[in-house]
Structures are given as structure tokens and as C-alpha cells.
Coordinates of C-alpha atoms and ligand atoms in Angstrom, one line a residue:
M1 CA 103.6 107.0 118.1
D2 CA 101.4 109.4 116.4
I3 CA 99.8 107.6 113.4
I4 CA 98.3 110.8 111.9
K5 CA 101.6 112.6 112.0
E6 CA 103.6 109.7 110.7
T7 CA 101.1 109.1 107.9
G8 CA 101.1 112.8 107.0
R9 CA 104.8 112.8 106.4
R10 CA 104.9 109.8 104.1
R11 CA 105.0 110.0 100.4
T12 CA 104.7 106.6 98.7
F13 CA 105.1 106.6 94.9
G14 CA 106.3 104.8 91.9
I15 CA 108.4 105.9 89.0
I16 CA 107.1 104.6 85.7
S17 CA 108.4 104.8 82.2
H18 CA 108.8 103.0 78.9
P19 CA 112.1 101.0 79.2
D20 CA 115.2 103.2 78.7
A21 CA 113.5 106.5 79.3
G22 CA 115.6 107.0 82.5
K23 CA 113.6 105.5 85.4
T24 CA 116.5 103.8 87.0
T25 CA 118.8 106.8 86.6
L26 CA 116.2 109.1 88.1
T27 CA 115.5 106.7 91.0
E28 CA 119.2 106.7 91.7
K29 CA 119.5 110.5 91.7
L30 CA 116.6 110.8 94.1
L31 CA 118.2 108.2 96.4
L32 CA 121.4 110.1 96.3
Y33 CA 119.7 113.3 97.4
G34 CA 118.0 111.3 100.2
G35 CA 121.3 109.9 101.3
A36 CA 119.9 106.4 100.9
I37 CA 122.7 105.4 98.7
Q38 CA 126.2 106.9 98.5
V39 CA 127.2 106.0 95.0
A40 CA 125.5 106.0 91.7
G41 CA 125.2 102.5 90.3
A42 CA 123.7 100.8 93.4
V43 CA 120.2 100.6 91.8
K44 CA 121.4 100.3 88.3
N45 CA 123.2 97.1 89.0
N46 CA 119.9 95.6 90.2
K47 CA 118.1 96.4 87.0
I48 CA 116.8 93.8 84.7
T49 CA 118.7 94.6 81.6
R50 CA 117.3 94.4 78.1
S51 CA 120.2 92.1 77.0
A52 CA 118.7 89.4 79.3
T53 CA 115.4 89.2 77.5
S54 CA 116.0 85.7 76.1
D55 CA 117.6 84.2 79.2
F56 CA 115.0 83.8 81.8
M57 CA 117.3 82.4 84.4
E58 CA 119.4 85.5 84.1
I59 CA 116.3 87.6 84.5
E60 CA 115.2 85.6 87.5
R61 CA 118.6 86.0 89.0
Q62 CA 118.4 89.7 88.5
R63 CA 114.8 89.7 89.8
G64 CA 116.1 88.0 92.9
I65 CA 118.6 90.8 93.4
S66 CA 115.9 93.3 92.6
V67 CA 114.0 92.4 95.8
A68 CA 116.5 94.9 97.2
T69 CA 114.9 97.6 95.1
S70 CA 111.3 96.6 95.6
V71 CA 110.8 99.5 98.0
M72 CA 113.4 102.2 98.6
A73 CA 112.8 104.4 101.6
F74 CA 114.6 107.5 102.6
E75 CA 114.1 110.6 104.7
Y76 CA 114.3 114.0 103.2
D77 CA 113.5 117.2 105.2
D78 CA 110.6 116.0 107.4
Y79 CA 109.4 113.5 104.8
R80 CA 109.7 109.8 104.7
V81 CA 109.8 108.9 101.0
N82 CA 108.9 105.4 99.8
I83 CA 109.8 104.7 96.2
L84 CA 108.2 101.5 94.9
D85 CA 110.1 99.9 92.1
T86 CA 108.2 99.0 88.9
P87 CA 110.0 96.6 86.6
G88 CA 110.6 98.1 83.2
H89 CA 110.7 94.7 81.4
K90 CA 107.6 94.4 79.4
D91 CA 107.0 90.7 80.3
F92 CA 106.6 91.9 83.9
A93 CA 104.0 94.5 83.1
E94 CA 101.5 92.8 85.4
D95 CA 103.9 93.3 88.4
T96 CA 104.0 96.9 87.5
Y97 CA 100.3 97.3 87.3
R98 CA 99.9 95.6 90.7
T99 CA 102.5 97.8 92.2
L100 CA 100.5 100.8 91.1
S101 CA 97.8 99.7 93.4
A102 CA 100.1 100.3 96.3
V103 CA 101.3 103.9 95.5
D104 CA 99.7 107.2 96.2
S105 CA 101.1 108.9 93.2
V106 CA 103.6 108.4 90.3
I107 CA 106.3 110.2 88.5
L108 CA 106.2 109.4 84.8
V109 CA 109.5 109.7 82.9
I110 CA 109.4 110.5 79.2
D111 CA 112.4 110.4 76.9
S112 CA 112.4 113.9 75.2
A113 CA 113.6 112.3 72.0
K114 CA 111.1 109.5 71.9
G115 CA 108.0 111.1 73.4
V116 CA 105.1 108.9 74.4
E117 CA 105.9 105.2 73.9
E118 CA 103.9 102.0 74.1
Q119 CA 104.5 101.2 77.8
T120 CA 103.9 104.8 78.7
R121 CA 100.4 104.6 77.3
R122 CA 99.6 101.3 79.0
L123 CA 100.9 102.5 82.4
M124 CA 98.9 105.7 82.1
E125 CA 95.8 103.8 81.4
V126 CA 96.2 102.1 84.8
C127 CA 96.9 105.4 86.5
R128 CA 93.8 106.9 84.9
M129 CA 91.7 104.0 86.0
R130 CA 92.9 104.6 89.6
H131 CA 92.9 108.4 89.4
T132 CA 96.5 108.3 90.5
P133 CA 98.1 111.8 90.6
V134 CA 100.9 112.0 88.0
I135 CA 103.9 114.3 87.7
V136 CA 105.7 114.2 84.3
F137 CA 109.4 114.5 84.0
V138 CA 110.7 115.0 80.5
N139 CA 114.2 113.5 80.6
K140 CA 117.3 113.6 78.4
M141 CA 117.0 117.3 77.6
D142 CA 120.8 117.2 77.0
R143 CA 120.0 115.3 73.8
E144 CA 118.3 116.6 70.7
G145 CA 114.6 115.9 71.2
I146 CA 111.1 116.7 70.1
D147 CA 110.0 120.4 70.3
P148 CA 108.5 120.9 73.8
F149 CA 105.2 122.2 72.5
D150 CA 104.8 119.2 70.2
L151 CA 105.7 117.0 73.1
I152 CA 103.1 118.6 75.4
D153 CA 100.5 118.1 72.6
E154 CA 101.5 114.5 72.3
I155 CA 101.3 113.9 76.1
E156 CA 97.9 115.6 76.4
K157 CA 96.4 113.8 73.5
E158 CA 97.9 110.4 73.8
L159 CA 97.8 110.1 77.6
D160 CA 94.6 111.9 78.0
I161 CA 95.8 114.2 80.7
A162 CA 96.2 118.0 80.9
V163 CA 99.7 119.2 81.8
S164 CA 100.9 122.3 83.7
P165 CA 104.5 123.2 83.0
F166 CA 106.4 124.0 86.2
T167 CA 109.7 124.5 84.4
W168 CA 110.5 125.4 80.8
P169 CA 113.6 124.3 78.9
I170 CA 115.9 126.9 77.4
G171 CA 117.2 125.2 74.2
R172 CA 117.8 121.5 74.0
G173 CA 120.5 119.0 73.0
K174 CA 123.8 120.8 72.4
R175 CA 122.1 124.2 73.0
F176 CA 120.4 123.2 76.3
T177 CA 121.2 126.0 78.6
G178 CA 118.9 125.4 81.6
V179 CA 115.3 125.8 82.7
Y180 CA 113.1 128.6 83.6
N181 CA 111.1 128.0 86.8
F182 CA 107.6 129.6 86.6
S183 CA 106.8 129.8 90.3
E184 CA 110.3 130.7 91.5
R185 CA 110.8 133.1 88.6
N186 CA 114.3 132.1 88.2
I187 CA 116.6 130.3 85.8
K188 CA 118.7 127.4 86.7
L189 CA 121.7 127.1 84.4
Y190 CA 122.6 123.7 83.1
S191 CA 126.0 122.2 83.7
P192 CA 126.5 118.5 83.1
E193 CA 127.3 116.9 86.5
K194 CA 126.8 113.2 86.9
T195 CA 127.3 113.0 90.7
T196 CA 126.9 116.3 92.3
R197 CA 124.1 118.7 92.0
S198 CA 124.4 121.7 89.8
D199 CA 122.6 124.7 91.1
T200 CA 123.7 127.9 89.5
I201 CA 120.5 129.8 89.9
I202 CA 119.8 133.2 88.4
S203 CA 117.0 135.2 89.9
C204 CA 115.2 137.4 87.5
D205 CA 112.1 139.5 87.2
G206 CA 110.3 137.0 84.9
P207 CA 111.3 136.0 81.4
D208 CA 111.1 139.6 80.3
D209 CA 114.0 140.6 82.5
P210 CA 116.6 142.2 80.2
S211 CA 119.5 140.9 82.5
L212 CA 118.8 137.4 81.3
R213 CA 120.6 138.2 78.1
N214 CA 123.8 138.3 80.0
H215 CA 123.4 134.8 81.1
I216 CA 121.8 132.9 78.3
G217 CA 122.4 135.1 75.3
E218 CA 120.2 137.3 73.1
E219 CA 118.6 134.6 71.0
A220 CA 117.7 132.2 73.9
S221 CA 116.3 135.0 76.0
F222 CA 114.1 136.2 73.1
R223 CA 112.9 132.6 72.6
L224 CA 112.2 132.1 76.3
K225 CA 110.2 135.3 76.4
E226 CA 108.1 134.2 73.4
E227 CA 107.6 130.6 74.5
T228 CA 106.7 131.5 78.1
S229 CA 104.2 134.0 77.0
L230 CA 102.5 131.3 74.9
I231 CA 102.4 129.1 77.9
D232 CA 100.9 131.8 80.1
G233 CA 98.2 132.3 77.5
Y234 CA 97.5 128.6 76.9
F235 CA 97.7 126.8 80.3
E236 CA 95.4 127.3 83.3
P237 CA 97.3 128.0 86.5
F238 CA 98.2 124.8 88.5
N239 CA 95.3 123.4 90.5
L240 CA 96.2 121.1 93.3
Q241 CA 92.9 119.4 93.5
L242 CA 92.9 118.6 89.8
Y243 CA 96.4 117.1 90.2
R244 CA 95.4 115.1 93.2
E245 CA 92.4 113.7 91.3
G246 CA 94.6 112.6 88.4
Y247 CA 93.4 115.1 85.8
L248 CA 96.4 117.5 85.7
A249 CA 100.0 116.7 85.6
P250 CA 102.8 119.1 86.6
L251 CA 105.5 119.0 84.0
F252 CA 109.3 119.2 84.5
F253 CA 112.2 119.2 82.1
G254 CA 115.6 117.9 83.0
S255 CA 118.4 115.4 82.6
A256 CA 118.5 112.6 85.1
L257 CA 121.9 111.5 84.0
Y258 CA 123.4 114.9 84.5
N259 CA 121.4 115.5 87.7
F260 CA 119.7 118.4 86.3
G261 CA 116.1 119.3 87.3
V262 CA 116.0 116.4 89.8
L263 CA 116.0 118.4 93.0
E264 CA 113.2 120.8 91.8
L265 CA 111.3 117.7 90.9
L266 CA 111.8 116.1 94.3
E267 CA 111.0 119.3 96.2
T268 CA 107.9 120.1 94.3
F269 CA 106.8 116.4 94.5
L270 CA 107.1 116.5 98.3
G271 CA 105.1 119.7 98.4
I272 CA 102.2 118.6 96.3
A273 CA 102.0 114.8 96.2
P274 CA 99.4 113.3 98.5
P275 CA 100.2 111.5 101.7
P276 CA 98.6 108.0 102.1
G277 CA 94.8 108.3 101.7
E278 CA 91.8 106.1 102.2
T279 CA 91.7 102.6 100.8
A280 CA 88.6 101.0 99.3
T281 CA 87.6 97.5 100.3
E282 CA 84.4 95.7 99.4
E283 CA 83.2 96.0 102.9
R284 CA 84.1 99.7 103.6
I285 CA 86.5 102.5 103.2
I286 CA 89.6 102.4 105.4
Q287 CA 91.1 105.6 106.8
P288 CA 94.8 105.6 107.5
S289 CA 94.2 107.1 110.9
E290 CA 92.2 104.1 112.1
K291 CA 93.8 102.4 115.1
A292 CA 93.6 98.9 113.9
M293 CA 96.3 97.8 111.4
T294 CA 95.1 96.8 107.9
G295 CA 97.1 96.2 104.8
F296 CA 97.2 94.2 101.6
I297 CA 99.6 92.1 99.6
F298 CA 100.4 93.4 96.2
K299 CA 103.5 91.5 95.2
I300 CA 105.0 88.2 96.0
H301 CA 108.6 87.4 95.3
A302 CA 109.7 83.8 95.1
N303 CA 113.2 82.8 96.0
L304 CA 114.8 80.7 93.3
D305 CA 117.6 79.5 95.6
P306 CA 116.7 75.9 96.3
N307 CA 118.1 76.2 99.8
H308 CA 115.7 79.0 100.7
R309 CA 112.3 78.2 99.5
D310 CA 110.5 80.9 101.3
R311 CA 108.8 83.7 99.4
I312 CA 108.5 87.4 100.3
A313 CA 105.1 88.9 100.3
F314 CA 105.0 92.7 100.1
L315 CA 102.4 94.3 102.4
R316 CA 101.3 97.9 102.0
I317 CA 100.0 99.2 105.2
S318 CA 96.6 101.0 104.8
S319 CA 95.8 101.9 108.4
G320 CA 97.1 101.7 111.9
L321 CA 100.5 100.7 113.3
F322 CA 102.1 97.5 112.2
E323 CA 104.2 95.9 114.9
R324 CA 106.7 93.1 114.7
N325 CA 105.6 89.9 116.6
K326 CA 102.1 91.1 117.1
L327 CA 99.3 88.6 116.2
Y328 CA 97.5 89.4 113.0
F329 CA 94.7 87.9 111.1
H330 CA 94.7 86.5 107.5
P331 CA 91.0 86.6 106.5
R332 CA 91.2 84.4 103.4
S333 CA 92.6 81.4 105.4
G334 CA 91.1 82.4 108.7
K335 CA 94.6 81.9 110.2
K336 CA 96.3 84.0 112.9
M337 CA 99.8 85.0 111.9
R338 CA 102.8 86.5 113.7
F339 CA 105.7 88.1 111.7
S340 CA 109.0 87.8 113.5
S341 CA 111.1 89.3 110.9
P342 CA 109.3 91.8 108.7
A343 CA 111.8 93.3 106.5
S344 CA 112.7 96.5 104.6
F345 CA 115.2 96.3 101.8
M346 CA 117.6 98.9 100.7
A347 CA 120.2 98.8 98.0
N348 CA 122.0 95.6 99.0
S349 CA 121.0 95.4 102.6
K350 CA 118.0 94.3 104.4
S351 CA 116.8 95.2 107.9
I352 CA 114.2 94.0 110.3
V353 CA 111.3 96.5 110.8
E354 CA 109.9 96.9 114.3
E355 CA 107.0 99.0 113.2
A356 CA 105.5 100.4 110.1
F357 CA 102.9 103.1 109.3
P358 CA 100.3 103.7 106.6
G359 CA 102.0 104.2 103.3
D360 CA 104.9 101.9 104.2
V361 CA 105.7 98.6 102.5
I362 CA 107.2 95.7 104.3
G363 CA 108.4 92.3 103.2
L364 CA 106.9 89.3 105.0
Y365 CA 108.5 85.9 104.8
D366 CA 105.9 83.5 103.6
S367 CA 105.8 79.7 103.1
G368 CA 102.9 79.8 100.7
N369 CA 100.0 81.3 102.6
F370 CA 99.7 84.5 100.7
K371 CA 98.1 85.3 97.4
I372 CA 98.1 88.6 95.6
G373 CA 95.3 90.8 96.9
D374 CA 95.2 89.2 100.3
S375 CA 94.5 91.3 103.3
V376 CA 96.1 91.3 106.8
T377 CA 94.1 92.8 109.6
E378 CA 93.6 92.7 113.4
G379 CA 90.6 90.5 113.1
E380 CA 88.3 92.1 110.6
T381 CA 87.5 90.5 107.2
L382 CA 88.3 92.8 104.4
N383 CA 88.7 92.4 100.7
F384 CA 90.7 95.1 99.1
K385 CA 89.6 96.5 95.8
G386 CA 91.7 97.6 92.9
I387 CA 94.3 94.9 92.4
P388 CA 93.1 93.8 89.0
S389 CA 94.3 91.1 86.6
F390 CA 94.6 92.2 83.0
S391 CA 93.5 90.4 79.9
P392 CA 96.4 88.1 79.0
E393 CA 97.6 88.0 75.5
I394 CA 99.4 84.6 75.3
I395 CA 97.2 81.7 76.2
R396 CA 98.4 78.1 76.4
E397 CA 97.2 74.8 77.8
V398 CA 99.3 73.0 80.4
V399 CA 100.2 69.5 79.3
N400 CA 101.2 67.2 82.2
K401 CA 104.3 65.2 81.3
D402 CA 104.4 63.0 84.4
P403 CA 101.0 61.5 85.3
F404 CA 102.4 60.2 88.7
R405 CA 103.0 63.8 89.8
T406 CA 99.6 65.3 88.9
K407 CA 99.0 66.5 92.4
Q408 CA 102.3 68.3 92.5
L409 CA 101.6 69.8 89.2
D410 CA 98.2 71.1 90.3
K411 CA 99.7 72.5 93.5
G412 CA 102.6 74.2 91.7
V413 CA 100.4 75.7 89.1
R414 CA 98.0 77.1 91.8
Q415 CA 100.8 78.5 93.9
L416 CA 102.7 80.1 91.1
T417 CA 99.5 81.7 89.8
D418 CA 98.7 82.9 93.3
E419 CA 102.0 84.6 93.3
G420 CA 100.9 86.4 90.2
V421 CA 103.4 84.8 87.8
A422 CA 100.6 84.2 85.4
Q423 CA 96.8 83.7 85.3
L424 CA 95.1 80.3 85.6
F425 CA 91.8 79.4 83.9
I426 CA 90.1 76.0 84.0
Q427 CA 88.2 74.7 81.1
Q428 CA 85.5 72.0 81.2
P429 CA 85.1 69.2 80.4
G430 CA 88.3 67.6 81.6
N431 CA 89.5 70.2 84.0
K432 CA 92.0 71.6 81.5
K433 CA 94.5 74.1 82.9
I434 CA 95.0 77.1 80.7
I435 CA 97.6 79.7 81.5
G436 CA 97.5 83.3 80.3
T437 CA 100.3 85.7 80.5
V438 CA 101.4 89.0 79.0
G439 CA 104.9 87.8 78.2
E440 CA 106.6 84.7 76.7
L441 CA 109.1 84.6 79.6
Q442 CA 106.5 83.5 82.1
F443 CA 106.1 80.1 80.5
D444 CA 109.8 79.4 80.9
V445 CA 109.6 80.6 84.5
I446 CA 106.6 78.3 85.2
R447 CA 108.1 75.2 83.6
F448 CA 111.4 75.7 85.3
R449 CA 109.9 76.3 88.7
L450 CA 107.5 73.4 88.5
E451 CA 110.4 71.2 87.8
H452 CA 112.7 72.5 90.4
E453 CA 110.3 73.4 93.2
Y454 CA 107.5 70.9 92.7
N455 CA 109.2 68.1 90.9
A456 CA 106.5 68.2 88.2
K457 CA 107.0 68.2 84.5
C458 CA 104.9 70.0 81.9
T459 CA 104.9 71.5 78.5
F460 CA 102.5 74.1 77.0
S461 CA 100.4 73.5 74.0
P462 CA 99.6 76.6 72.0
L463 CA 96.0 77.6 71.7
P464 CA 94.7 79.8 68.9
Y465 CA 93.7 82.7 71.3
T466 CA 95.2 86.1 71.7
R467 CA 92.8 87.6 74.2
A468 CA 90.9 86.5 77.3
C469 CA 88.0 88.7 78.6
W470 CA 85.9 88.4 81.6
L471 CA 82.2 88.2 81.0
T472 CA 79.2 89.9 82.7
S473 CA 75.8 90.6 81.4
T474 CA 72.7 92.5 82.2
D475 CA 70.8 89.4 80.9
P476 CA 71.9 86.3 82.8
A477 CA 69.9 84.0 80.5
E478 CA 71.7 85.3 77.4
L479 CA 75.0 84.9 79.1
K480 CA 74.2 81.3 79.9
T481 CA 73.2 80.7 76.3
F482 CA 76.4 82.4 75.1
I483 CA 78.5 80.2 77.4
A484 CA 76.8 77.0 76.3
R485 CA 77.2 78.0 72.6
K486 CA 80.9 79.0 72.9
Q487 CA 81.9 76.2 75.3
T488 CA 85.2 75.5 73.7
S489 CA 86.2 79.1 74.0
I490 CA 85.1 79.5 77.6
G491 CA 87.2 79.0 80.8
Y492 CA 86.8 80.0 84.4
D493 CA 89.3 82.0 86.5
K494 CA 90.2 80.9 90.0
E495 CA 87.1 82.5 91.4
D496 CA 84.9 80.8 88.9
N497 CA 84.2 83.9 86.8
P498 CA 83.6 83.0 83.2
V499 CA 86.2 84.1 80.7
F500 CA 85.9 84.2 76.9
F501 CA 89.0 83.4 74.8
A502 CA 89.1 85.3 71.6
E503 CA 91.1 84.4 68.5
S504 CA 91.6 88.0 67.4
E505 CA 90.5 91.5 68.2
W506 CA 88.2 91.2 65.2
M507 CA 86.5 88.1 66.8
L508 CA 86.1 90.0 70.0
K509 CA 84.5 92.9 68.2
M510 CA 82.1 90.7 66.4
N511 CA 81.0 89.0 69.6
R512 CA 80.6 92.4 71.3
E513 CA 78.3 93.5 68.5
T514 CA 76.4 90.2 68.3
Y515 CA 75.8 90.0 72.0
P516 CA 75.2 93.6 73.2
S517 CA 73.9 92.6 76.6
I518 CA 77.3 90.9 77.4
T519 CA 80.2 93.0 78.5
F520 CA 83.7 91.6 77.6
H521 CA 86.0 93.0 80.4
E522 CA 89.7 93.6 79.8
T523 CA 90.4 93.4 83.5
N524 CA 88.7 91.5 86.3
A525 CA 88.3 94.6 88.4
F526 CA 84.5 94.6 87.7
K527 CA 83.8 91.5 89.6
R528 CA 82.7 92.1 93.1
D529 CA 81.5 95.6 92.3
Q530 CA 78.7 94.1 90.3
G531 CA 77.9 91.2 92.5
Y532 CA 77.7 89.4 89.2
L533 CA 78.1 85.8 90.3
E534 CA 75.4 85.9 92.8
S535 CA 72.9 87.5 90.4
S536 CA 73.5 85.3 87.4
G537 CA 74.2 82.0 89.0
V538 CA 76.7 81.2 86.2
S539 CA 79.7 79.4 87.8
G540 CA 82.5 77.2 86.7
K541 CA 82.0 74.7 89.4
P542 CA 80.9 71.5 87.8
Ligands
G4P1 P1 115.1 102.8 82.4 O1 115.4 102.4 83.9 O2 113.9 103.7 82.2 O3 115.1 101.6 81.5 O4 116.4 103.7 81.9 P2 117.8 103.9 82.5 O5 117.8 104.8 83.7 O6 118.5 102.6 82.7 O7 118.4 104.7 81.3 C1 118.6 104.2 80.0 C2 119.7 104.8 79.3 O8 119.5 106.2 79.2 C3 121.0 104.6 80.1 O9 122.1 104.6 79.1 C4 121.2 106.0 80.8 O10 122.5 106.3 81.1 C5 120.6 106.9 79.8 N1 120.1 108.1 80.4 C6 119.2 108.3 81.5 N2 119.0 109.6 81.7 C7 119.6 110.3 80.8 C8 119.7 111.7 80.5 O11 119.2 112.5 81.2 N3 120.5 112.0 79.4 C9 121.1 111.1 78.6 N4 121.9 111.6 77.6 N5 121.1 109.8 78.9 C10 120.3 109.4 79.9 P3 122.8 103.2 78.8 O12 123.8 103.5 77.8 O13 121.7 102.2 78.4 O14 123.3 102.7 80.1 P4 124.6 103.2 80.9 O15 125.7 102.4 80.2 O16 124.7 104.6 80.7 O17 124.4 102.8 82.2

């Protein structure tokens, strides 16, 4: 097998959006084009719905089903497309952030009526941090929406990214007639089709072509001429390098529900999106073409079914050829491992994978060995960078309700936090366990799972904190003093990095101002880059 050729034809990406913008609908339409599903609804049924927000069992049930959509692969032309699912539910934002570490690019879906929304902003922050190439799809053009120029302005300002329109809408809402395609110099007429593709294409000699009037009417053709001339004057031509570095986003307009503009999006995406590239580890940069297999775990999915306690760890291959039943190395434990049934999931079916290439994602059955961020190699010790934890917003202390089951509780809390359900911090004195999450739901999940999987009981006692920030300093002595002074607001993460719990944004700001040599990090991505622990000697170990 030719690894370079196989890697070159892979496109691994994620579709991200604020809930309800149309991510699931767009995913389905792409899968329909790729022949990966035959009917609309196959993905939709796996979606965690908004109505389930207060019922975590229902959400977990749906999450269980959604293993099926963790990675959706299909072949289109000569490409192998891997779409990594990102949960839209805000309480699972951490899952989404981690999934972004395993994609090579993203398609960002924006609702044309709502514009940039809260989750859009947060997700883009992560993309910017990683320089992930982004394509923007403005969806729901069949509805009345924001003026496209205003929308572009909003996207550029709020998401801090330049855009390059590839298509331009002709009208919107009830007057939506189609889109003008800048590079093809043609117009695609809109006809609402939910299942088949609509492709009435009118070639023209640019937006000035007088024949356009016959197709879209006098007024619309006049407007198109005016608007496109503004665009020509305002935007720089598309620059592939700037896109690939994450500074410039191609922009498309369409309607995922009515299957309009999706094919253009897919074909352009395949033409410009990057194939799997190099991966950074603390030790060295990995090239996909390297012979030895390397990969990292970015997501762990627990099975809530009491009869099947195994978990599925998702491995993104970074280099080399992965083979079923070959002996691999798990550097964190030093163990050798063999995977007899590595799986790929699709709609409601699952199949065993014999081999996988860089860019592919496979599910490995795991009985508790893996932790998010772990590497799998052929013998080399590698620590992958860029799978950060984010500053949690809800912070509570674990209160043990059954002292005879303390060991089980400890083990459960460790394992669940290894899975990435929440973050664990230890506070001294007394080895207090503090859990930090981005959503309420996780506390219900932890309590339920501790009880059912580890036979341990706990409650959570609220703490007055709303933020947790990792600490580093250019002045280790000052950091030591700070930690000693703020002892009751200090905890240590699993790797013994000190973390400061702040009661409010204001408190955080005050501390930042009072202690200028200390940096209060919002993610733990800084850690190893700065070799901080070694240099300061500050550690949580008693
Ligand atoms: P999400 O995954 O980003 O959360 O969004 P999803 O695709 O589920 O879409 C959210 C709602 O928006 C759905 O309606 C969907 O049908 C609708 N939608 C998606 N794309 C378009 C579009 O291009 N035009 C219009 N008009 N609507 C669109 P729903 O009522 O919540 O669900 P359903 O009953 O239609 O399934």
C-alpha cells in the first residue's frame, strides 16, 4: 500500500456550528452525495436533541447511538472523506474542542438569519488557536436573513478571519433565486429539493451579461451586478496559502435543507482542503509519510450498557499504516497492545477495519487503559501536543457518601476524568477532589456512572468559583508565594500543575493586575511547551 498516495487522497474534517444552524442537515446531505447513506434522517436520528437537555439518561442514550456518527467516511471521486462529528450540545463543548485536534480543516455553518452566535465564536477561537483552515457555509438562505454584506462584516469582525466569497446569493428568503459562482462565472438557479440535487446552471459572461435578465429578472440582475462589483473591489482574490494557514475563509451561501449549494461546497472543499499534514509532539514533528504507525486518542466513549462495560477510544492516525492484530506500544503505560477488532462506524452499522492510513480515525475497544491525549506507536515514546483542557466554569467538590467504598470512588473519578467527562483537581490539605466542567449535565453523568459502574456514591458540594486557570510564572519565587497565600483557592490538576480557582472574572482580573509575573492560563496547552514544572519546582505532590 502506498502511504503517500493514500494520505494524499484523504480529507479529514469537522463540521462545526452553533446548535440549530444546520450542521446535521449539511452532514446528511454530504453523506448522501457520497453514497454513505441512502436516506435523509440516518444522521438526524442520532442527534442529541435540544429537548433532551434536562434528561441526562436520554442524552447518554443518544450519545451511545451517536458513536455511530463519531466518524463518517465516504469515497467521492478519488477522495476518501472522513467527517468527524462534533456534538452541538453546549455541555459537550469539550468533546468538540478535542475533536478539533483530530481534523485537518473545518466547515463552519452559520444560520443566515442569526449570524455569528456564541458557540460559533468559541469554536472559532479553538480553530484560530490551531490555525485550522475554515470554509464558511451560510445556511438557510431560503429564509429571510441578515444582509450578506452585514453578515460578512460580522463574520470578519467577530470571528477575526478574512473571508473570500466563492458564491454570492441572488435575493434571499422568498426572493432567493440562486447563487452566482465567481470562479465558474455561472448562476445556479434555486429550486427547493430536499432529497435530490438541483442543478439548473446558467452559464454567463459574468454578472454583466444581459442574458441574465431572462433568467432572474431585471431587478435581481441589476442588484447582482452592483453587489458583485462591490465584492470585486473589496476582496482580495482567493489565496490558497492564507486559507491553509487559517487566515482566509472561502464563503458559500446555500440551503442545506433544500440541498442547495452543497455540491459546490463539497467539490471546492475537496479541491482546496489540506490532506493530513504533520503532527506536533513534544519530542518531534511527525510526518504522515513515515513508515512507523503513530496516532493519538482524542475521544473516549463509554458504554452505558451494564452488560458491555468496554469503552471505545478513538485513534487518529498521524503516520504510517495501522494494521489489525499488529503489536503496538502504549507509551504512557509501557504496555504492548494488539487490537483484534478496530472498528469504523457508519450510520447504524459498524465494521472491522483491517488497515487505516494517516487521517483516518478508528475506534479501539478499551477496558480502561486509555486516556485522552494518549499516543499509540510502534515503540517510540511520543507525547502529542494540542489536546488542551479548557478552563472549567462549574466547579464543585466531590463528597463521598459511602466511606467503605472510597477506593472505588477514587478509581471511578480518575477513570471518568481520564475519559474527558470532566476535569479533576486535587486540593490540599485533605486530598479534596474538585471537579470542573463546562456543563451541568456532567455532574449527573458522573454521579450516575459512579453508582452504576463503580458502586460508589457521592454528591457534589458547590464551591464559590466560576473559573479555574492554570498558573505559570516568570518568577518561580513569586508563584510559590502566591500559592502559599491563596492556598484555599489553589488546586492541582492530574499532572500536578497548579490551578487557581477564581470567584469571578473581576477577581481574576484583579489577581492578574496584582501579580503581573504570573500568567493565568485559560487552557492547559501551555504546559509542556514551557517546561514550567521542572523550572519552578512547584508541584502538588505533598
Ligand atoms: P444542528 O445540527 O446545527 O443543530 O442543526 P440541524 O441540522 O438539526 O437543523 C436545525 C433546524 O434547522 C432543523 O429544523 C432543520 O430542518 C432546519 N434547517 C437546516 N438547514 C436548513 C435550511 O437550509 N433551511 C431551512 N429553512 N431550515 C433548515 P427542525 O425543525 O429543528 O428539525 P426538523 O423537524 O426539520 O428535523
